[in-house]
Short mmCIF file of C-alpha atoms in Angstrom, two decimals:
data_model
loop_
_atom_site.label_atom_id
_atom_site.label_comp_id
_atom_site.label_asym_id
_atom_site.label_seq_id
_atom_site.Cartn_x
_atom_site.Cartn_y
_atom_site.Cartn_z
CA MET A 1 25.50 -7.61 -36.73
CA THR A 2 22.05 -8.97 -37.02
CA ALA A 3 19.24 -8.63 -34.41
CA SER A 4 19.26 -12.39 -33.88
CA THR A 5 23.04 -12.41 -33.16
CA THR A 6 22.66 -9.64 -30.65
CA SER A 7 19.89 -11.49 -29.03
CA ARG A 8 21.93 -14.66 -28.78
CA ARG A 9 24.81 -12.87 -27.32
CA ALA A 10 22.63 -11.04 -24.80
CA ARG A 11 21.12 -14.34 -23.67
CA TRP A 12 24.60 -15.95 -23.44
CA ALA A 13 25.74 -13.03 -21.38
CA GLY A 14 22.87 -13.31 -19.06
CA ARG A 15 23.37 -17.13 -18.63
CA LYS A 16 27.08 -16.54 -18.01
CA ALA A 17 26.35 -13.90 -15.39
CA HIS A 18 23.87 -16.24 -13.61
CA THR A 19 26.36 -19.17 -13.71
CA LEU A 20 29.21 -17.06 -12.26
CA THR A 21 26.86 -15.73 -9.51
CA ALA A 22 25.93 -19.37 -8.66
CA LEU A 23 29.51 -20.44 -8.60
CA GLY A 24 30.41 -17.57 -6.33
CA LEU A 25 27.63 -18.36 -3.80
CA ALA A 26 28.70 -22.13 -3.89
CA SER A 27 32.23 -21.14 -3.15
CA LEU A 28 31.20 -18.91 -0.36
CA PHE A 29 29.08 -21.73 1.29
CA PHE A 30 31.91 -24.26 0.73
CA ALA A 31 34.37 -21.90 2.49
CA TRP A 32 31.80 -21.35 5.39
CA TRP A 33 31.39 -25.15 5.72
CA LEU A 34 35.11 -25.74 5.66
CA ILE A 35 35.98 -23.05 8.29
CA ALA A 36 33.07 -24.31 10.52
CA LEU A 37 34.39 -27.78 10.56
CA GLY A 38 35.36 -28.85 14.13
CA GLN A 39 33.86 -25.64 15.54
CA PRO A 40 31.24 -25.74 18.23
CA THR A 41 27.73 -24.68 17.00
CA TYR A 42 27.62 -21.83 19.50
CA SER A 43 30.90 -20.39 18.20
CA LEU A 44 30.48 -20.97 14.28
CA PRO A 45 27.60 -23.09 13.04
CA GLY A 46 27.96 -24.64 9.61
CA PRO A 47 25.56 -24.12 6.76
CA ASP A 48 23.71 -27.43 7.66
CA ASP A 49 23.08 -26.02 11.30
CA ALA A 50 21.96 -22.75 9.97
CA ALA A 51 19.66 -24.49 7.44
CA VAL A 52 17.94 -26.54 10.17
CA ALA A 53 17.51 -23.49 12.43
CA LEU A 54 16.14 -21.67 9.29
CA VAL A 55 13.55 -24.41 8.61
CA HIS A 56 12.54 -24.43 12.24
CA ILE A 57 11.94 -20.64 12.56
CA MET A 58 10.07 -20.44 9.25
CA THR A 59 7.62 -23.16 10.40
CA THR A 60 6.47 -21.14 13.30
CA GLY A 61 3.79 -18.42 13.28
CA LYS A 62 5.89 -16.17 15.46
CA PHE A 63 8.47 -15.79 12.64
CA TRP A 64 5.97 -14.58 10.14
CA ALA A 65 4.35 -12.10 12.58
CA ALA A 66 7.77 -10.77 13.50
CA LEU A 67 8.62 -10.45 9.71
CA ALA A 68 5.38 -8.60 9.11
CA LEU A 69 6.01 -6.19 11.98
CA THR A 70 9.53 -5.49 10.72
CA PHE A 71 8.39 -4.87 7.13
CA ALA A 72 5.51 -2.68 8.31
CA ARG A 73 7.77 -0.52 10.40
CA ALA A 74 10.39 -0.27 7.73
CA ALA A 75 7.72 0.55 5.11
CA LEU A 76 6.22 3.45 7.39
CA GLY A 77 9.67 4.71 8.01
CA PHE A 78 10.52 4.71 4.35
CA ALA A 79 7.27 6.41 3.33
CA VAL A 80 8.01 9.27 5.89
CA ALA A 81 11.52 9.59 4.65
CA THR A 82 10.24 9.74 1.02
CA VAL A 83 7.52 12.39 1.50
CA VAL A 84 9.54 14.61 3.87
CA GLY A 85 12.81 14.13 1.86
CA ILE A 86 11.20 15.06 -1.40
CA ALA A 87 9.31 18.08 -0.14
CA TRP A 88 12.38 19.32 1.75
CA GLY A 89 14.74 18.68 -1.18
CA TRP A 90 12.45 20.44 -3.68
CA LEU A 91 12.08 23.46 -1.56
CA SER A 92 15.87 23.60 -0.99
CA GLY A 93 16.46 23.30 -4.90
CA VAL A 94 13.83 26.12 -5.67
CA VAL A 95 14.40 28.50 -2.78
CA GLU A 96 18.06 29.51 -2.21
CA PRO A 97 17.75 30.71 1.44
CA ILE A 98 16.31 27.36 2.34
CA GLU A 99 19.17 25.66 0.75
CA TYR A 100 21.80 27.45 2.86
CA LEU A 101 19.68 27.07 6.04
CA SER A 102 19.20 23.35 5.35
CA ARG A 103 22.82 22.53 4.40
CA GLY A 104 24.19 22.23 7.90
CA LEU A 105 21.32 20.24 9.27
CA LEU A 106 21.32 17.82 6.38
CA GLN A 107 25.09 17.25 6.76
CA LEU A 108 24.58 16.74 10.47
CA LEU A 109 21.79 14.12 9.94
CA MET A 110 23.87 12.24 7.32
CA SER A 111 26.97 12.15 9.80
CA VAL A 112 25.19 10.98 12.85
CA PRO A 113 25.36 7.14 13.15
CA ALA A 114 22.04 5.36 13.18
CA VAL A 115 22.84 3.65 16.58
CA VAL A 116 23.04 7.25 18.13
CA LEU A 117 19.65 7.99 16.64
CA VAL A 118 18.27 4.81 18.26
CA ILE A 119 19.47 5.87 21.58
CA LEU A 120 17.91 9.30 21.06
CA GLY A 121 14.66 7.71 20.01
CA MET A 122 14.71 5.52 23.11
CA LEU A 123 15.26 8.52 25.37
CA TRP A 124 12.36 10.47 23.62
CA PHE A 125 9.82 7.82 22.85
CA GLY A 126 10.72 4.89 25.12
CA THR A 127 11.31 1.32 23.87
CA ASN A 128 8.56 0.79 21.32
CA ALA A 129 7.87 0.68 17.59
CA THR A 130 7.86 4.54 17.21
CA VAL A 131 11.72 4.38 17.76
CA VAL A 132 12.03 2.02 14.65
CA VAL A 133 9.89 4.26 12.35
CA PHE A 134 11.86 7.51 13.70
CA VAL A 135 15.21 5.98 12.92
CA VAL A 136 14.37 4.67 9.55
CA GLY A 137 12.79 7.91 8.56
CA LEU A 138 15.60 10.04 9.95
CA VAL A 139 18.22 8.06 8.17
CA GLY A 140 16.49 8.31 4.77
CA VAL A 141 15.28 11.98 4.96
CA PRO A 142 18.73 13.69 4.44
CA VAL A 143 19.79 11.28 1.53
CA ILE A 144 16.59 11.82 -0.27
CA ALA A 145 16.43 15.54 0.43
CA THR A 146 20.06 16.00 -0.88
CA SER A 147 19.43 14.13 -4.02
CA THR A 148 16.21 15.84 -4.76
CA ALA A 149 17.67 19.24 -4.26
CA GLU A 150 20.64 18.47 -6.60
CA ALA A 151 18.28 17.13 -9.23
CA VAL A 152 16.03 20.32 -9.08
CA ARG A 153 19.10 22.56 -9.25
CA ALA A 154 20.31 20.53 -12.34
CA ILE A 155 17.15 21.29 -14.44
CA ASP A 156 18.30 22.92 -17.65
CA ALA A 157 17.04 26.43 -17.55
CA ASP A 158 17.33 26.70 -21.33
CA LEU A 159 14.72 23.90 -21.80
CA VAL A 160 12.51 25.51 -19.27
CA GLU A 161 12.67 28.82 -21.19
CA MET A 162 12.09 27.11 -24.41
CA GLY A 163 8.97 25.34 -22.94
CA HIS A 164 7.69 28.77 -21.91
CA LEU A 165 8.47 30.22 -25.41
CA PHE A 166 6.39 27.33 -26.99
CA GLY A 167 3.55 28.03 -24.55
CA LEU A 168 3.63 24.69 -22.71
CA SER A 169 1.13 24.35 -19.82
CA ARG A 170 2.37 23.68 -16.41
CA ILE A 171 1.19 20.00 -16.67
CA ARG A 172 3.08 19.49 -19.98
CA MET A 173 6.09 21.39 -18.68
CA LEU A 174 6.13 19.10 -15.68
CA ARG A 175 5.72 15.96 -17.88
CA MET A 176 7.99 16.85 -20.77
CA ILE A 177 10.87 18.85 -19.19
CA ILE A 178 10.94 18.91 -15.38
CA GLY A 179 9.88 15.20 -14.86
CA PRO A 180 12.51 13.59 -17.13
CA SER A 181 15.15 15.78 -15.46
CA VAL A 182 14.54 15.02 -11.91
CA VAL A 183 12.54 11.76 -11.62
CA PRO A 184 15.33 9.34 -12.49
CA ALA A 185 17.76 10.90 -10.08
CA ILE A 186 15.13 10.88 -7.24
CA LEU A 187 13.98 7.35 -7.97
CA ALA A 188 17.58 6.07 -7.88
CA THR A 189 17.98 7.56 -4.51
CA VAL A 190 14.71 6.46 -3.06
CA THR A 191 15.38 2.86 -4.19
CA VAL A 192 18.63 2.97 -2.27
CA VAL A 193 16.85 4.11 0.81
CA MET A 194 14.20 1.44 0.26
CA GLY A 195 16.79 -1.23 0.32
CA GLN A 196 18.45 0.09 3.51
CA SER A 197 15.28 0.58 5.42
CA ILE A 198 14.90 -3.14 6.33
CA ARG A 199 18.40 -3.28 7.69
CA VAL A 200 18.03 -0.11 9.67
CA ALA A 201 14.58 -1.27 10.91
CA VAL A 202 16.22 -4.58 12.18
CA MET A 203 19.06 -2.72 13.85
CA ALA A 204 16.64 -0.44 15.69
CA GLU A 205 14.41 -3.28 16.66
CA LEU A 206 17.32 -5.14 18.15
CA LEU A 207 18.03 -2.24 20.51
CA ALA A 208 14.77 -0.71 21.17
CA THR A 209 11.82 -3.16 21.03
CA GLY A 210 10.72 -6.68 22.22
CA SER A 211 9.13 -7.50 18.85
CA GLY A 212 10.18 -7.94 15.11
CA LEU A 213 13.19 -9.76 13.58
CA GLY A 214 15.64 -7.57 15.53
CA ALA A 215 14.17 -8.61 18.90
CA ALA A 216 14.14 -12.29 17.59
CA ILE A 217 17.91 -11.96 16.82
CA ARG A 218 18.68 -10.43 20.27
CA LEU A 219 16.79 -13.32 21.92
CA ALA A 220 18.93 -15.82 19.90
CA GLN A 221 22.06 -13.97 21.03
CA ILE A 222 21.02 -13.97 24.59
CA ASN A 223 20.25 -17.77 24.50
CA ILE A 224 23.66 -18.27 22.73
CA GLN A 225 21.81 -19.82 19.64
CA THR A 226 24.27 -18.69 17.05
CA ASP A 227 22.76 -21.04 14.47
CA TYR A 228 19.51 -19.07 14.70
CA VAL A 229 21.46 -15.73 14.37
CA PHE A 230 22.83 -17.08 11.21
CA ALA A 231 19.44 -18.24 10.16
CA TYR A 232 17.96 -14.60 10.64
CA ALA A 233 20.82 -13.18 8.62
CA ILE A 234 19.96 -15.63 5.69
CA VAL A 235 16.37 -14.37 6.01
CA LEU A 236 17.45 -10.79 5.77
CA VAL A 237 19.74 -11.56 2.76
CA LEU A 238 16.74 -13.28 0.99
CA LEU A 239 14.48 -10.46 1.85
CA THR A 240 16.83 -7.93 0.50
CA TYR A 241 17.43 -9.97 -2.63
CA LEU A 242 13.65 -10.25 -3.24
CA LEU A 243 13.14 -6.55 -2.65
CA ASP A 244 15.89 -5.63 -5.06
CA THR A 245 14.77 -8.14 -7.76
CA LEU A 246 10.99 -7.57 -7.52
CA VAL A 247 10.74 -3.90 -6.68
CA ILE A 248 14.06 -1.83 -6.95
CA GLN A 249 15.28 -3.09 -10.28
CA PRO A 250 11.86 -2.73 -12.18
CA ILE A 251 11.62 0.81 -10.81
CA GLN A 252 15.15 1.65 -11.93
CA ARG A 253 14.49 0.20 -15.39
CA ARG A 254 11.23 2.36 -15.72
CA ALA A 255 13.16 5.42 -14.60
CA VAL A 256 15.70 4.91 -17.33
CA LEU A 257 12.99 4.25 -19.89
CA TYR A 258 11.14 7.36 -18.69
CA ARG A 259 14.21 9.47 -19.11
CA SER A 260 14.89 8.24 -22.63
CA GLN A 261 11.37 9.03 -23.63
#
């Protein structure tokens, strides 16, 4: 099989995937429109109602301010989760007593529902943005810490010993042996946590703050503006899609390339 044939097949497979994805979305919107026929807007708005509401909220300055607040809170919570999770996981993977001491706490944190963390945050910090950062960070820390610890413990001891025999410096050992072993696994988990940070932030805002997208959704619910609730849901879907396409997928591709090198 020639390279040109392989390239053509790859392009055809890509076009086919995009076509099927578009058909799936079109079918979903058609089913939504069909089910919403005859339903009052406050019960189940149709795609046209949600589109009108979406255009309306996106043409107001309050929407963009709320979006910026939510994104900033999610980013800060994600940064805290990444730094704390990697440090904690690395220590757990290297120091055996820390692994055993941490195991129960990490399992507990992963088992507690996020809504319980929101309630605890409200009791400790009040109803403010600190609760959002707290919840996003606490949801992400155990996931990243567990993955990091597993990746560190999975480092091939024979490769490390071989590196020592060949007299590799610490920097070259880190770049040539340890990095390719742990970075892809850690990045894969970090990107998952990155994607969920927006959703967790919106949920925390809905319950604990008077600003951000979560608060806007709560206000729409109080005013029985169901079309606006659907519009905000579409915004979150689009935001997650853009984050996955522009940030998460490129990072994952670089991680795979780094490991292969």
